[in-house]
XYZ file of C-alpha atoms in Angstrom:
310
model
C 83.643 86.489 49.663
C 83.330 83.126 48.889
C 80.849 83.512 45.616
C 84.539 85.118 44.410
C 86.866 83.659 44.202
C 85.077 80.937 43.009
C 85.483 83.383 40.239
C 88.043 85.027 40.157
C 90.215 83.634 42.688
C 92.052 85.118 45.575
C 90.536 88.429 46.960
C 92.066 91.747 47.555
C 94.178 92.290 51.070
C 94.531 95.540 49.725
C 92.655 97.632 47.420
C 96.743 99.468 46.737
C 98.506 95.954 45.803
C 99.390 94.396 42.574
C 95.934 92.627 41.907
C 93.166 95.126 40.374
C 90.786 92.085 40.397
C 88.438 91.303 42.873
C 86.220 92.247 46.232
C 88.191 93.921 49.671
C 86.622 95.067 52.343
C 87.486 99.363 51.925
C 89.442 101.076 54.752
C 88.368 103.139 56.487
C 89.226 106.634 57.884
C 88.422 105.294 61.840
C 90.729 106.153 64.821
C 89.688 105.570 68.237
C 86.642 103.368 66.158
C 84.913 106.973 65.386
C 85.127 108.257 61.839
C 87.021 110.972 60.954
C 86.758 113.048 58.815
C 90.862 114.189 56.499
C 91.048 117.121 57.657
C 90.273 115.795 61.771
C 92.294 112.853 60.133
C 95.955 115.098 58.748
C 94.744 118.749 59.212
C 94.149 118.659 63.507
C 97.865 116.846 64.396
C 99.036 119.318 63.104
C 96.702 122.594 63.122
C 100.078 124.408 65.499
C 102.374 124.521 63.178
C 103.293 127.374 62.389
C 103.476 127.041 58.927
C 100.256 126.462 58.181
C 96.710 128.486 58.440
C 93.627 128.127 57.866
C 90.950 129.712 56.617
C 87.987 128.268 57.367
C 84.227 129.286 55.992
C 85.614 131.183 53.445
C 84.161 130.843 49.759
C 87.503 130.672 46.932
C 86.461 132.829 44.034
C 88.772 133.406 42.030
C 92.486 133.019 41.332
C 94.716 136.544 40.702
C 96.921 136.874 37.224
C 99.778 138.211 36.566
C 99.188 138.103 33.054
C 100.362 134.126 32.628
C 100.985 134.310 36.143
C 99.307 133.280 39.145
C 100.383 134.917 41.701
C 97.458 134.607 44.366
C 93.796 133.773 45.710
C 90.916 136.382 46.320
C 88.655 134.837 49.006
C 84.843 135.916 50.214
C 85.162 135.703 54.320
C 82.269 134.139 56.859
C 81.242 137.569 57.039
C 80.956 138.488 53.680
C 83.998 141.031 53.156
C 87.314 139.282 50.564
C 90.175 140.461 50.810
C 93.407 139.141 47.728
C 95.616 136.179 49.502
C 99.369 136.565 47.859
C 101.522 133.428 46.971
C 105.496 133.791 47.197
C 105.758 131.163 46.449
C 102.833 129.275 43.957
C 98.900 129.006 43.651
C 97.435 124.655 44.398
C 94.454 125.189 42.562
C 92.712 121.124 44.479
C 88.824 122.089 45.173
C 87.522 119.280 42.845
C 86.247 117.979 40.350
C 83.408 120.651 39.260
C 85.288 124.162 42.024
C 88.462 123.871 40.461
C 87.259 124.002 36.530
C 84.899 126.531 38.012
C 87.805 128.846 39.421
C 89.957 128.154 36.674
C 87.056 130.340 34.833
C 86.084 132.689 36.928
C 89.678 133.588 36.773
C 89.841 134.418 32.589
C 91.395 130.574 32.051
C 88.998 128.088 30.213
C 86.201 128.402 26.623
C 87.589 131.929 25.408
C 84.278 131.971 23.519
C 82.273 130.913 26.407
C 84.390 133.005 29.154
C 82.749 136.347 26.138
C 79.363 134.823 27.018
C 78.991 135.745 31.361
C 81.437 138.790 30.200
C 85.296 137.472 31.874
C 88.093 138.875 30.371
C 89.848 135.142 28.427
C 93.866 135.122 29.832
C 93.919 131.319 28.239
C 92.179 129.508 26.013
C 91.877 126.284 27.049
C 89.286 123.565 26.629
C 88.245 123.690 30.712
C 85.111 121.865 32.163
C 85.067 119.712 28.487
C 85.777 116.150 29.786
C 83.700 116.065 32.612
C 83.995 112.292 33.321
C 81.437 110.481 35.643
C 80.691 106.979 37.542
C 78.114 106.609 37.394
C 75.901 103.622 38.607
C 72.694 100.838 38.936
C 69.726 100.602 40.427
C 68.980 97.396 38.681
C 69.559 94.294 40.272
C 68.476 91.718 43.461
C 70.041 89.104 45.053
C 68.193 87.523 47.660
C 67.977 84.610 49.834
C 67.020 83.392 52.368
C 68.848 83.817 55.269
C 68.243 80.508 58.341
C 70.042 82.289 60.855
C 69.445 85.795 59.977
C 66.469 87.531 62.702
C 64.111 90.616 61.340
C 66.196 94.125 62.715
C 64.760 95.654 66.056
C 62.330 98.273 66.088
C 64.574 100.023 68.089
C 68.119 98.745 65.952
C 69.060 102.669 65.553
C 69.025 103.310 68.360
C 70.975 100.323 69.650
C 74.015 101.801 66.870
C 73.671 104.755 68.137
C 75.315 103.847 71.808
C 77.196 101.406 70.306
C 79.216 103.780 68.836
C 79.059 106.577 71.527
C 79.197 105.073 74.408
C 81.337 101.455 73.509
C 82.737 103.331 69.510
C 81.648 100.494 67.854
C 79.074 98.965 65.631
C 78.350 99.871 62.357
C 78.503 103.395 62.962
C 82.356 103.748 62.931
C 82.774 101.611 59.112
C 82.272 102.550 55.820
C 78.759 100.636 55.662
C 76.892 99.800 52.782
C 80.514 100.996 50.762
C 82.611 98.402 53.388
C 81.931 95.533 50.937
C 83.416 96.430 47.507
C 83.722 94.498 44.168
C 85.444 95.488 41.158
C 85.851 93.469 38.203
C 86.132 92.969 34.441
C 83.058 92.985 32.020
C 83.716 94.555 28.820
C 88.135 93.003 28.767
C 88.915 89.442 30.189
C 92.234 90.353 29.377
C 92.913 93.891 31.630
C 94.639 94.481 33.847
C 92.073 96.759 35.004
C 88.634 96.310 36.304
C 85.725 99.251 34.140
C 82.746 98.407 36.734
C 82.948 98.268 40.499
C 80.260 97.520 42.412
C 79.009 99.021 45.718
C 76.069 97.334 48.345
C 72.815 97.619 50.222
C 72.721 94.823 52.170
C 68.822 95.111 53.417
C 68.110 91.882 56.283
C 64.323 90.548 55.775
C 61.726 92.734 57.164
C 63.393 95.936 57.241
C 61.798 98.324 55.186
C 62.591 101.149 56.803
C 65.920 101.350 55.178
C 64.963 100.580 52.133
C 62.248 103.802 52.116
C 65.636 105.606 53.925
C 67.558 104.352 50.541
C 65.970 104.965 47.670
C 65.085 108.539 49.290
C 69.164 108.751 48.770
C 68.894 107.877 45.307
C 65.888 109.136 44.150
C 64.808 105.782 43.658
C 60.990 105.975 41.773
C 57.344 104.068 44.190
C 56.348 101.850 42.443
C 60.629 100.404 42.165
C 61.226 100.867 46.016
C 57.957 99.107 46.241
C 58.857 96.908 44.926
C 62.013 96.232 46.775
C 59.422 95.918 49.155
C 57.849 93.022 48.795
C 60.771 91.743 48.094
C 62.731 93.014 51.154
C 59.534 91.690 53.655
C 59.986 87.720 52.180
C 63.999 87.523 52.458
C 67.584 89.208 52.476
C 67.818 90.848 49.941
C 71.564 92.692 48.560
C 71.308 95.543 45.784
C 75.009 95.400 44.090
C 75.309 98.528 42.305
C 77.286 99.015 39.154
C 79.495 102.147 39.171
C 81.330 102.599 35.608
C 84.939 103.624 36.415
C 86.301 103.783 32.755
C 83.098 106.828 31.723
C 83.058 106.873 27.595
C 80.612 110.076 28.355
C 81.833 113.552 28.411
C 79.531 115.522 30.117
C 80.617 119.843 30.212
C 80.243 122.093 32.472
C 79.328 125.543 32.377
C 78.788 129.012 34.339
C 75.573 130.594 34.753
C 77.324 134.196 34.941
C 79.927 135.510 36.577
C 79.806 134.936 40.769
C 81.743 133.370 42.369
C 78.193 132.673 44.160
C 76.758 130.734 41.569
C 76.375 127.239 41.362
C 78.190 125.797 38.231
C 75.207 124.497 34.921
C 76.724 120.411 35.117
C 76.049 119.130 31.300
C 76.181 114.695 31.664
C 75.630 113.716 29.223
C 75.361 109.896 30.963
C 74.529 106.898 29.454
C 75.758 106.469 25.620
C 75.570 103.776 23.984
C 78.088 102.740 25.248
C 77.916 103.164 28.570
C 74.452 100.956 29.046
C 75.637 98.286 27.372
C 78.864 97.832 29.922
C 76.572 98.310 32.456
C 74.266 95.498 31.046
C 76.849 93.624 30.520
C 76.411 93.860 34.572
C 74.222 90.845 34.895
C 76.169 87.939 32.662
C 78.512 88.753 35.526
C 76.412 87.573 38.363
C 74.928 85.040 36.229
C 77.923 83.568 36.791
C 78.084 84.350 40.513
C 75.164 82.693 40.824
C 76.421 79.639 39.851
C 79.172 79.591 41.835
C 79.055 76.802 45.198
C 78.527 79.411 47.646
C 74.993 80.738 45.926
C 74.132 77.738 45.403
C 74.226 77.174 48.712
C 72.074 79.934 49.826
C 69.717 79.662 48.027
C 71.014 82.811 46.658
C 68.546 84.349 43.659
C 68.078 86.985 40.852
C 65.626 88.915 41.823
C 63.123 89.936 38.539
C 61.422 93.619 39.188
C 57.697 94.032 37.817
C 57.712 97.433 36.572
C 55.183 99.024 35.646
C 55.017 100.366 31.591
């Protein structure tokens, strides 16, 4: 935080304030020390409302159309039975960036030629699924330093944290964990009001090679890179700031495999356009500036170079 203040001024106290640049502690959905899902936070308190009916373990298969008007939804229940649910007012489609366009295309709303290929009658010819933008990240930056006050992780660390969480409702399991400390920066246009890059941070305590192994599996890091990271972590504390591109120029698309709602779509990310790669590489210069701050110099933070065989 001190280094961020030196570079960009005051850190952010709220995510939704007037300042969109610099570091902040991300808010978490936590109640009474326990992490909660969106459903638990917002649906559980109103579950007894007469105007709310929730169907669990149910898959939406298509929007029912009467000409160009949505009149309901076709769903498949847990037991496999398919039913039509009619509406008296409107259908609100809120299934996310992948399932929403999938549902539209299954309902006949999408590219005419593609829907013809999967034998779905076209209701409205629209470029549905043609504008997929992803926030891909890069695991190429590692900041190492000697934390003189830190102690190596205890062999019972995971059990201790589970105990703190389950018994006392405290500890890291009741937070956003590795995604609690977030930075937002302008690496391309210094005059922009908004950030074009966001940083998520993972902290490895010196000696915590077990965490390196777990995180590497999550992000599908190959063994050569994983072992290089382990070498650093055996000698020093390491911060891995993962840059994530906020305004990707790469445009992907998704397509149906067939007209079966149970079958996953094909996703073509088309990531890593030349412009996006250049943007990612500019994050190196951002952290080189941070290395020169008094806060980083005081702690002896250095950018570690990984040896990666050809």
